[in-house]
């Protein structure tokens, strides 16, 4: 990989940075060049896998054909893109803070879905962030392990990706007929998905540093991790629906229960 353009920028902080993220941002780990390079490397590896002509031995019995594998990878990438776009703190989303499970609180926002690749209606997004005194690598291994998930009858599509700057675990319920179409190599653009998931970042409180290689100490040497828990729920199929107390209580309880289950499973104190 060759980098041909590097641009240095300075920004004015119009909004105060929460203390939970201050070390991560001030240390350059959130927006620094090392993060860019780590992300570029991961995307190059993904493109190489996407464009491979045949099926690697590890994919035989999983993907029926190279076309089926490519369609599934495209659907998973769209799922991650949707998750990041809809739970991010961009100007296009107006977030409301609820009394939450920690000092950051639970934030909620509404948006209307009209795209063919998403369920039509009003979607309620909710997210919170917590600090855990555990390495990001251990937390990532916990989240990506399907054995830690509550058993249910739903078919789940899950994408796990990690690089030197952090990790993402995103999942979405999917219909079996839709997945069969995707596995046959058809266009996955119209498969409706509504993803939820987790992001994991080093907390930036250690000077251990990290490199751009995803194969060497991918999580760095931080003393702990910042975990964001985010859910998206189809609140109503009516485009005119408004935020109501029942939906707020449901998602607030869901976030709180999930956070407590994570801490219990990882034997974390109530920090």
PDB file of C-alpha atoms in Angstrom:
ATOM      1  CA  UNK A   1       0.000   0.000   0.000  1.00  0.00           C
ATOM      2  CA  UNK A   2       1.332   3.441  -0.957  1.00  0.00           C
ATOM      3  CA  UNK A   3       0.006   6.679   0.505  1.00  0.00           C
ATOM      4  CA  UNK A   4       0.140   9.476  -2.071  1.00  0.00           C
ATOM      5  CA  UNK A   5      -1.697  12.213  -0.218  1.00  0.00           C
ATOM      6  CA  UNK A   6      -1.579  13.296   3.410  1.00  0.00           C
ATOM      7  CA  UNK A   7      -3.482  16.357   4.564  1.00  0.00           C
ATOM      8  CA  UNK A   8      -3.011  18.114   7.895  1.00  0.00           C
ATOM      9  CA  UNK A   9      -6.008  19.954   9.324  1.00  0.00           C
ATOM     10  CA  UNK A  10      -6.813  21.892  12.461  1.00  0.00           C
ATOM     11  CA  UNK A  11     -10.344  22.233  13.794  1.00  0.00           C
ATOM     12  CA  UNK A  12     -12.019  24.428  16.332  1.00  0.00           C
ATOM     13  CA  UNK A  13     -13.714  22.583  19.171  1.00  0.00           C
ATOM     14  CA  UNK A  14     -17.189  24.089  19.224  1.00  0.00           C
ATOM     15  CA  UNK A  15     -18.571  21.452  21.558  1.00  0.00           C
ATOM     16  CA  UNK A  16     -16.847  20.296  24.748  1.00  0.00           C
ATOM     17  CA  UNK A  17     -15.308  16.831  24.645  1.00  0.00           C
ATOM     18  CA  UNK A  18     -16.581  14.461  27.301  1.00  0.00           C
ATOM     19  CA  UNK A  19     -13.948  13.441  29.839  1.00  0.00           C
ATOM     20  CA  UNK A  20     -14.435   9.795  28.852  1.00  0.00           C
ATOM     21  CA  UNK A  21     -12.961  10.490  25.407  1.00  0.00           C
ATOM     22  CA  UNK A  22     -10.497  13.257  26.236  1.00  0.00           C
ATOM     23  CA  UNK A  23      -7.363  11.085  26.424  1.00  0.00           C
ATOM     24  CA  UNK A  24      -8.270   9.259  23.228  1.00  0.00           C
ATOM     25  CA  UNK A  25      -8.710  12.492  21.279  1.00  0.00           C
ATOM     26  CA  UNK A  26      -5.926  14.562  22.799  1.00  0.00           C
ATOM     27  CA  UNK A  27      -3.450  11.736  22.285  1.00  0.00           C
ATOM     28  CA  UNK A  28      -4.135  11.644  18.547  1.00  0.00           C
ATOM     29  CA  UNK A  29      -5.517   8.108  18.578  1.00  0.00           C
ATOM     30  CA  UNK A  30      -9.006   9.141  17.479  1.00  0.00           C
ATOM     31  CA  UNK A  31      -8.169  11.145  14.355  1.00  0.00           C
ATOM     32  CA  UNK A  32      -4.407  10.760  13.855  1.00  0.00           C
ATOM     33  CA  UNK A  33      -2.584   9.436  10.797  1.00  0.00           C
ATOM     34  CA  UNK A  34      -1.992   6.055  12.447  1.00  0.00           C
ATOM     35  CA  UNK A  35      -5.747   5.554  12.490  1.00  0.00           C
ATOM     36  CA  UNK A  36      -6.002   6.482   8.801  1.00  0.00           C
ATOM     37  CA  UNK A  37      -3.292   3.993   7.866  1.00  0.00           C
ATOM     38  CA  UNK A  38      -4.835   1.220   9.953  1.00  0.00           C
ATOM     39  CA  UNK A  39      -8.215   1.779   8.305  1.00  0.00           C
ATOM     40  CA  UNK A  40      -6.683   1.930   4.822  1.00  0.00           C
ATOM     41  CA  UNK A  41      -4.866  -1.337   5.405  1.00  0.00           C
ATOM     42  CA  UNK A  42      -8.017  -3.074   6.632  1.00  0.00           C
ATOM     43  CA  UNK A  43     -10.020  -1.850   3.631  1.00  0.00           C
ATOM     44  CA  UNK A  44      -7.285  -2.962   1.218  1.00  0.00           C
ATOM     45  CA  UNK A  45      -7.351  -6.417   2.794  1.00  0.00           C
ATOM     46  CA  UNK A  46     -11.135  -6.502   2.430  1.00  0.00           C
ATOM     47  CA  UNK A  47     -11.003  -5.493  -1.239  1.00  0.00           C
ATOM     48  CA  UNK A  48      -8.397  -8.154  -1.925  1.00  0.00           C
ATOM     49  CA  UNK A  49     -10.659 -10.772  -0.334  1.00  0.00           C
ATOM     50  CA  UNK A  50     -13.672  -9.446  -2.245  1.00  0.00           C
ATOM     51  CA  UNK A  51     -11.932  -9.678  -5.614  1.00  0.00           C
ATOM     52  CA  UNK A  52     -10.301 -13.093  -5.230  1.00  0.00           C
ATOM     53  CA  UNK A  53     -11.214 -15.319  -8.174  1.00  0.00           C
ATOM     54  CA  UNK A  54     -11.967 -18.594  -6.411  1.00  0.00           C
ATOM     55  CA  UNK A  55     -13.018 -19.789  -2.981  1.00  0.00           C
ATOM     56  CA  UNK A  56     -10.282 -20.180  -0.352  1.00  0.00           C
ATOM     57  CA  UNK A  57     -10.252 -23.524   1.441  1.00  0.00           C
ATOM     58  CA  UNK A  58     -11.657 -21.947   4.619  1.00  0.00           C
ATOM     59  CA  UNK A  59     -14.769 -20.761   2.724  1.00  0.00           C
ATOM     60  CA  UNK A  60     -15.637 -24.105   1.140  1.00  0.00           C
ATOM     61  CA  UNK A  61     -18.881 -25.316   2.676  1.00  0.00           C
ATOM     62  CA  UNK A  62     -19.739 -21.800   3.851  1.00  0.00           C
ATOM     63  CA  UNK A  63     -20.142 -19.825   0.634  1.00  0.00           C
ATOM     64  CA  UNK A  64     -21.527 -21.810  -2.323  1.00  0.00           C
ATOM     65  CA  UNK A  65     -19.679 -19.766  -4.951  1.00  0.00           C
ATOM     66  CA  UNK A  66     -17.374 -16.747  -5.380  1.00  0.00           C
ATOM     67  CA  UNK A  67     -20.396 -14.686  -6.468  1.00  0.00           C
ATOM     68  CA  UNK A  68     -22.290 -15.698  -3.344  1.00  0.00           C
ATOM     69  CA  UNK A  69     -19.352 -14.739  -1.168  1.00  0.00           C
ATOM     70  CA  UNK A  70     -19.039 -11.336  -2.842  1.00  0.00           C
ATOM     71  CA  UNK A  71     -22.762 -10.626  -2.435  1.00  0.00           C
ATOM     72  CA  UNK A  72     -22.628 -11.558   1.242  1.00  0.00           C
ATOM     73  CA  UNK A  73     -19.584  -9.346   1.809  1.00  0.00           C
ATOM     74  CA  UNK A  74     -21.341  -6.432   0.094  1.00  0.00           C
ATOM     75  CA  UNK A  75     -24.409  -6.902   2.298  1.00  0.00           C
ATOM     76  CA  UNK A  76     -22.230  -7.015   5.415  1.00  0.00           C
ATOM     77  CA  UNK A  77     -20.383  -3.865   4.355  1.00  0.00           C
ATOM     78  CA  UNK A  78     -23.680  -2.050   3.799  1.00  0.00           C
ATOM     79  CA  UNK A  79     -24.779  -3.174   7.252  1.00  0.00           C
ATOM     80  CA  UNK A  80     -21.660  -1.676   8.867  1.00  0.00           C
ATOM     81  CA  UNK A  81     -21.980   1.536   6.833  1.00  0.00           C
ATOM     82  CA  UNK A  82     -25.621   1.902   7.889  1.00  0.00           C
ATOM     83  CA  UNK A  83     -24.736   1.306  11.531  1.00  0.00           C
ATOM     84  CA  UNK A  84     -21.952   3.897  11.557  1.00  0.00           C
ATOM     85  CA  UNK A  85     -24.043   6.479   9.697  1.00  0.00           C
ATOM     86  CA  UNK A  86     -27.119   6.150  11.887  1.00  0.00           C
ATOM     87  CA  UNK A  87     -25.477   6.048  15.306  1.00  0.00           C
ATOM     88  CA  UNK A  88     -22.830   8.693  14.620  1.00  0.00           C
ATOM     89  CA  UNK A  89     -22.941  12.176  16.108  1.00  0.00           C
ATOM     90  CA  UNK A  90     -23.267  14.023  12.812  1.00  0.00           C
ATOM     91  CA  UNK A  91     -25.172  17.252  12.301  1.00  0.00           C
ATOM     92  CA  UNK A  92     -27.892  15.268  10.564  1.00  0.00           C
ATOM     93  CA  UNK A  93     -28.943  13.617  13.823  1.00  0.00           C
ATOM     94  CA  UNK A  94     -30.431  15.460  16.763  1.00  0.00           C
ATOM     95  CA  UNK A  95     -29.698  13.393  19.853  1.00  0.00           C
ATOM     96  CA  UNK A  96     -31.587  13.633  23.136  1.00  0.00           C
ATOM     97  CA  UNK A  97     -29.842  12.554  26.340  1.00  0.00           C
ATOM     98  CA  UNK A  98     -31.789  10.443  28.816  1.00  0.00           C
ATOM     99  CA  UNK A  99     -30.914   9.706  32.405  1.00  0.00           C
ATOM    100  CA  UNK A 100     -28.812   6.677  31.726  1.00  0.00           C
ATOM    101  CA  UNK A 101     -26.727   3.843  32.995  1.00  0.00           C
ATOM    102  CA  UNK A 102     -23.602   5.950  33.511  1.00  0.00           C
ATOM    103  CA  UNK A 103     -22.371   9.526  33.546  1.00  0.00           C
ATOM    104  CA  UNK A 104     -22.482   9.680  29.741  1.00  0.00           C
ATOM    105  CA  UNK A 105     -26.165   8.788  29.661  1.00  0.00           C
ATOM    106  CA  UNK A 106     -28.227   7.141  26.954  1.00  0.00           C
ATOM    107  CA  UNK A 107     -28.735   9.181  23.792  1.00  0.00           C
ATOM    108  CA  UNK A 108     -31.664   8.632  21.454  1.00  0.00           C
ATOM    109  CA  UNK A 109     -32.622   9.964  18.045  1.00  0.00           C
ATOM    110  CA  UNK A 110     -35.311   9.335  15.446  1.00  0.00           C
ATOM    111  CA  UNK A 111     -34.979   9.170  11.686  1.00  0.00           C
ATOM    112  CA  UNK A 112     -37.253   8.139   8.835  1.00  0.00           C
ATOM    113  CA  UNK A 113     -36.259   5.272   6.578  1.00  0.00           C
ATOM    114  CA  UNK A 114     -37.265   5.391   2.925  1.00  0.00           C
ATOM    115  CA  UNK A 115     -34.349   3.528   1.342  1.00  0.00           C
ATOM    116  CA  UNK A 116     -35.041   0.165  -0.259  1.00  0.00           C
ATOM    117  CA  UNK A 117     -32.325  -1.515   1.783  1.00  0.00           C
ATOM    118  CA  UNK A 118     -33.860  -0.574   5.150  1.00  0.00           C
ATOM    119  CA  UNK A 119     -37.235  -1.239   6.786  1.00  0.00           C
ATOM    120  CA  UNK A 120     -39.660   1.553   5.939  1.00  0.00           C
ATOM    121  CA  UNK A 121     -40.843   3.650   8.854  1.00  0.00           C
ATOM    122  CA  UNK A 122     -39.455   5.540  11.817  1.00  0.00           C
ATOM    123  CA  UNK A 123     -36.341   4.103  13.445  1.00  0.00           C
ATOM    124  CA  UNK A 124     -35.316   4.801  17.023  1.00  0.00           C
ATOM    125  CA  UNK A 125     -31.543   4.745  17.538  1.00  0.00           C
ATOM    126  CA  UNK A 126     -30.075   4.622  21.036  1.00  0.00           C
ATOM    127  CA  UNK A 127     -26.482   4.517  22.225  1.00  0.00           C
ATOM    128  CA  UNK A 128     -24.311   4.848  25.284  1.00  0.00           C
ATOM    129  CA  UNK A 129     -20.575   4.581  25.980  1.00  0.00           C
ATOM    130  CA  UNK A 130     -18.836   3.020  28.955  1.00  0.00           C
ATOM    131  CA  UNK A 131     -15.268   2.549  30.161  1.00  0.00           C
ATOM    132  CA  UNK A 132     -14.102  -0.945  31.060  1.00  0.00           C
ATOM    133  CA  UNK A 133     -10.768  -1.790  32.739  1.00  0.00           C
ATOM    134  CA  UNK A 134     -10.146  -4.560  30.201  1.00  0.00           C
ATOM    135  CA  UNK A 135      -8.101  -4.718  27.016  1.00  0.00           C
ATOM    136  CA  UNK A 136      -9.943  -4.011  23.787  1.00  0.00           C
ATOM    137  CA  UNK A 137      -8.673  -7.302  22.374  1.00  0.00           C
ATOM    138  CA  UNK A 138     -10.402  -9.316  25.104  1.00  0.00           C
ATOM    139  CA  UNK A 139     -13.664  -7.387  24.697  1.00  0.00           C
ATOM    140  CA  UNK A 140     -13.593  -7.870  20.916  1.00  0.00           C
ATOM    141  CA  UNK A 141     -13.081 -11.623  21.337  1.00  0.00           C
ATOM    142  CA  UNK A 142     -16.053 -11.727  23.699  1.00  0.00           C
ATOM    143  CA  UNK A 143     -18.403  -9.832  21.384  1.00  0.00           C
ATOM    144  CA  UNK A 144     -17.548 -11.730  18.208  1.00  0.00           C
ATOM    145  CA  UNK A 145     -18.050 -15.142  19.836  1.00  0.00           C
ATOM    146  CA  UNK A 146     -21.518 -16.329  18.862  1.00  0.00           C
ATOM    147  CA  UNK A 147     -21.557 -18.658  21.879  1.00  0.00           C
ATOM    148  CA  UNK A 148     -21.908 -15.653  24.191  1.00  0.00           C
ATOM    149  CA  UNK A 149     -25.107 -14.538  22.476  1.00  0.00           C
ATOM    150  CA  UNK A 150     -28.493 -15.456  23.904  1.00  0.00           C
ATOM    151  CA  UNK A 151     -29.956 -18.342  21.947  1.00  0.00           C
ATOM    152  CA  UNK A 152     -32.959 -17.463  19.819  1.00  0.00           C
ATOM    153  CA  UNK A 153     -34.685 -18.505  16.618  1.00  0.00           C
ATOM    154  CA  UNK A 154     -33.643 -15.471  14.574  1.00  0.00           C
ATOM    155  CA  UNK A 155     -31.085 -15.670  11.797  1.00  0.00           C
ATOM    156  CA  UNK A 156     -28.359 -13.092  12.447  1.00  0.00           C
ATOM    157  CA  UNK A 157     -25.860 -11.609  10.010  1.00  0.00           C
ATOM    158  CA  UNK A 158     -22.768 -10.426  11.874  1.00  0.00           C
ATOM    159  CA  UNK A 159     -19.706  -8.503  10.714  1.00  0.00           C
ATOM    160  CA  UNK A 160     -16.614  -8.244  12.919  1.00  0.00           C
ATOM    161  CA  UNK A 161     -13.688  -6.071  11.910  1.00  0.00           C
ATOM    162  CA  UNK A 162     -10.632  -4.894  13.777  1.00  0.00           C
ATOM    163  CA  UNK A 163      -7.502  -2.897  13.121  1.00  0.00           C
ATOM    164  CA  UNK A 164      -4.894  -1.048  15.124  1.00  0.00           C
ATOM    165  CA  UNK A 165      -7.282   1.768  16.013  1.00  0.00           C
ATOM    166  CA  UNK A 166     -10.285  -0.171  17.265  1.00  0.00           C
ATOM    167  CA  UNK A 167     -12.954  -2.737  16.515  1.00  0.00           C
ATOM    168  CA  UNK A 168     -16.551  -2.945  15.366  1.00  0.00           C
ATOM    169  CA  UNK A 169     -19.037  -5.774  15.864  1.00  0.00           C
ATOM    170  CA  UNK A 170     -22.277  -5.183  13.971  1.00  0.00           C
ATOM    171  CA  UNK A 171     -25.226  -7.525  13.527  1.00  0.00           C
ATOM    172  CA  UNK A 172     -28.732  -7.520  12.088  1.00  0.00           C
ATOM    173  CA  UNK A 173     -31.649  -9.967  11.947  1.00  0.00           C
ATOM    174  CA  UNK A 174     -32.198 -11.238   8.403  1.00  0.00           C
ATOM    175  CA  UNK A 175     -34.770 -13.411   6.673  1.00  0.00           C
ATOM    176  CA  UNK A 176     -33.686 -16.833   5.438  1.00  0.00           C
ATOM    177  CA  UNK A 177     -35.210 -16.364   1.939  1.00  0.00           C
ATOM    178  CA  UNK A 178     -33.303 -13.092   1.554  1.00  0.00           C
ATOM    179  CA  UNK A 179     -30.038 -14.713   2.634  1.00  0.00           C
ATOM    180  CA  UNK A 180     -30.586 -17.569   0.180  1.00  0.00           C
ATOM    181  CA  UNK A 181     -30.936 -15.002  -2.606  1.00  0.00           C
ATOM    182  CA  UNK A 182     -27.732 -13.279  -1.527  1.00  0.00           C
ATOM    183  CA  UNK A 183     -25.846 -16.575  -1.273  1.00  0.00           C
ATOM    184  CA  UNK A 184     -26.846 -17.355  -4.854  1.00  0.00           C
ATOM    185  CA  UNK A 185     -24.934 -14.266  -5.964  1.00  0.00           C
ATOM    186  CA  UNK A 186     -27.852 -11.899  -6.527  1.00  0.00           C
ATOM    187  CA  UNK A 187     -27.739  -8.158  -5.814  1.00  0.00           C
ATOM    188  CA  UNK A 188     -28.013  -7.628  -2.018  1.00  0.00           C
ATOM    189  CA  UNK A 189     -28.943  -3.933  -2.298  1.00  0.00           C
ATOM    190  CA  UNK A 190     -32.626  -4.494  -1.581  1.00  0.00           C
ATOM    191  CA  UNK A 191     -32.285  -6.816   1.405  1.00  0.00           C
ATOM    192  CA  UNK A 192     -33.710  -4.816   4.357  1.00  0.00           C
ATOM    193  CA  UNK A 193     -31.398  -4.623   7.362  1.00  0.00           C
ATOM    194  CA  UNK A 194     -31.520  -2.677  10.609  1.00  0.00           C
ATOM    195  CA  UNK A 195     -28.192  -3.166  12.370  1.00  0.00           C
ATOM    196  CA  UNK A 196     -27.160  -2.783  15.986  1.00  0.00           C
ATOM    197  CA  UNK A 197     -23.764  -3.387  17.500  1.00  0.00           C
ATOM    198  CA  UNK A 198     -20.709  -2.339  19.446  1.00  0.00           C
ATOM    199  CA  UNK A 199     -17.595  -0.269  18.886  1.00  0.00           C
ATOM    200  CA  UNK A 200     -14.455  -0.821  20.940  1.00  0.00           C
ATOM    201  CA  UNK A 201     -11.645   1.696  21.267  1.00  0.00           C
ATOM    202  CA  UNK A 202      -8.512   1.844  23.408  1.00  0.00           C
ATOM    203  CA  UNK A 203      -9.033   4.470  26.095  1.00  0.00           C
ATOM    204  CA  UNK A 204      -5.823   6.345  25.278  1.00  0.00           C
ATOM    205  CA  UNK A 205      -4.705   6.413  28.919  1.00  0.00           C
ATOM    206  CA  UNK A 206      -1.430   4.617  28.272  1.00  0.00           C
ATOM    207  CA  UNK A 207       1.584   5.740  26.260  1.00  0.00           C
ATOM    208  CA  UNK A 208       1.980   2.238  24.862  1.00  0.00           C
ATOM    209  CA  UNK A 209       1.059   3.431  21.375  1.00  0.00           C
ATOM    210  CA  UNK A 210       0.041   1.281  18.446  1.00  0.00           C
ATOM    211  CA  UNK A 211       1.097   0.671  14.889  1.00  0.00           C
ATOM    212  CA  UNK A 212      -0.754   0.292  11.628  1.00  0.00           C
ATOM    213  CA  UNK A 213      -0.450  -3.470  11.347  1.00  0.00           C
ATOM    214  CA  UNK A 214      -3.570  -5.442  12.190  1.00  0.00           C
ATOM    215  CA  UNK A 215      -1.463  -8.522  12.860  1.00  0.00           C
ATOM    216  CA  UNK A 216       0.822  -7.030  15.506  1.00  0.00           C
ATOM    217  CA  UNK A 217      -0.695  -5.861  18.800  1.00  0.00           C
ATOM    218  CA  UNK A 218      -3.872  -4.671  17.083  1.00  0.00           C
ATOM    219  CA  UNK A 219      -5.370  -3.102  20.191  1.00  0.00           C
ATOM    220  CA  UNK A 220      -2.383  -1.237  21.509  1.00  0.00           C
ATOM    221  CA  UNK A 221      -1.291  -1.025  25.139  1.00  0.00           C
ATOM    222  CA  UNK A 222      -4.040   1.056  26.712  1.00  0.00           C
ATOM    223  CA  UNK A 223      -5.080   0.402  30.279  1.00  0.00           C
ATOM    224  CA  UNK A 224      -8.741  -0.002  29.400  1.00  0.00           C
ATOM    225  CA  UNK A 225     -11.324   0.326  26.663  1.00  0.00           C
ATOM    226  CA  UNK A 226     -14.180   2.565  25.580  1.00  0.00           C
ATOM    227  CA  UNK A 227     -17.196   0.545  24.500  1.00  0.00           C
ATOM    228  CA  UNK A 228     -20.187   2.046  22.729  1.00  0.00           C
ATOM    229  CA  UNK A 229     -23.406   0.020  22.759  1.00  0.00           C
ATOM    230  CA  UNK A 230     -25.921   1.009  20.079  1.00  0.00           C
ATOM    231  CA  UNK A 231     -29.317  -0.331  19.055  1.00  0.00           C
ATOM    232  CA  UNK A 232     -31.678   0.509  16.216  1.00  0.00           C
ATOM    233  CA  UNK A 233     -35.346  -0.376  16.560  1.00  0.00           C
ATOM    234  CA  UNK A 234     -38.164   0.053  14.061  1.00  0.00           C
ATOM    235  CA  UNK A 235     -40.484   2.094  16.254  1.00  0.00           C
ATOM    236  CA  UNK A 236     -43.321   2.409  13.756  1.00  0.00           C
ATOM    237  CA  UNK A 237     -44.049   1.715  10.103  1.00  0.00           C
ATOM    238  CA  UNK A 238     -45.887   5.048   9.955  1.00  0.00           C
ATOM    239  CA  UNK A 239     -43.640   7.865   8.671  1.00  0.00           C
ATOM    240  CA  UNK A 240     -45.457  10.405  10.864  1.00  0.00           C
ATOM    241  CA  UNK A 241     -44.796   8.583  14.161  1.00  0.00           C
ATOM    242  CA  UNK A 242     -43.357  10.605  17.043  1.00  0.00           C
ATOM    243  CA  UNK A 243     -41.133   9.601  19.930  1.00  0.00           C
ATOM    244  CA  UNK A 244     -43.249   8.222  22.774  1.00  0.00           C
ATOM    245  CA  UNK A 245     -42.569   7.380  26.409  1.00  0.00           C
ATOM    246  CA  UNK A 246     -43.063   3.639  25.953  1.00  0.00           C
ATOM    247  CA  UNK A 247     -40.386   3.422  23.260  1.00  0.00           C
ATOM    248  CA  UNK A 248     -37.996   5.531  25.325  1.00  0.00           C
ATOM    249  CA  UNK A 249     -38.436   3.314  28.382  1.00  0.00           C
ATOM    250  CA  UNK A 250     -38.013   0.158  26.302  1.00  0.00           C
ATOM    251  CA  UNK A 251     -34.756   1.218  24.692  1.00  0.00           C
ATOM    252  CA  UNK A 252     -33.412   2.724  27.924  1.00  0.00           C
ATOM    253  CA  UNK A 253     -34.021  -0.551  29.746  1.00  0.00           C
ATOM    254  CA  UNK A 254     -32.488  -2.497  26.855  1.00  0.00           C
ATOM    255  CA  UNK A 255     -29.312  -0.436  26.979  1.00  0.00           C
ATOM    256  CA  UNK A 256     -29.081  -0.674  30.768  1.00  0.00           C
ATOM    257  CA  UNK A 257     -29.618  -4.443  30.812  1.00  0.00           C
ATOM    258  CA  UNK A 258     -27.071  -4.970  28.038  1.00  0.00           C
ATOM    259  CA  UNK A 259     -24.411  -2.929  29.840  1.00  0.00           C
ATOM    260  CA  UNK A 260     -24.928  -4.853  33.079  1.00  0.00           C
ATOM    261  CA  UNK A 261     -24.759  -8.188  31.237  1.00  0.00           C
ATOM    262  CA  UNK A 262     -21.492  -7.163  29.557  1.00  0.00           C
ATOM    263  CA  UNK A 263     -19.938  -6.186  32.885  1.00  0.00           C
ATOM    264  CA  UNK A 264     -21.100  -9.394  34.539  1.00  0.00           C
ATOM    265  CA  UNK A 265     -19.841 -11.606  31.703  1.00  0.00           C
ATOM    266  CA  UNK A 266     -16.429  -9.926  31.741  1.00  0.00           C
ATOM    267  CA  UNK A 267     -16.266  -9.867  35.571  1.00  0.00           C
ATOM    268  CA  UNK A 268     -16.001  -6.084  35.612  1.00  0.00           C
ATOM    269  CA  UNK A 269     -16.732  -3.982  38.674  1.00  0.00           C
ATOM    270  CA  UNK A 270     -19.611  -1.547  38.383  1.00  0.00           C
ATOM    271  CA  UNK A 271     -17.507   1.351  37.105  1.00  0.00           C
TER     272      UNK A 271
END
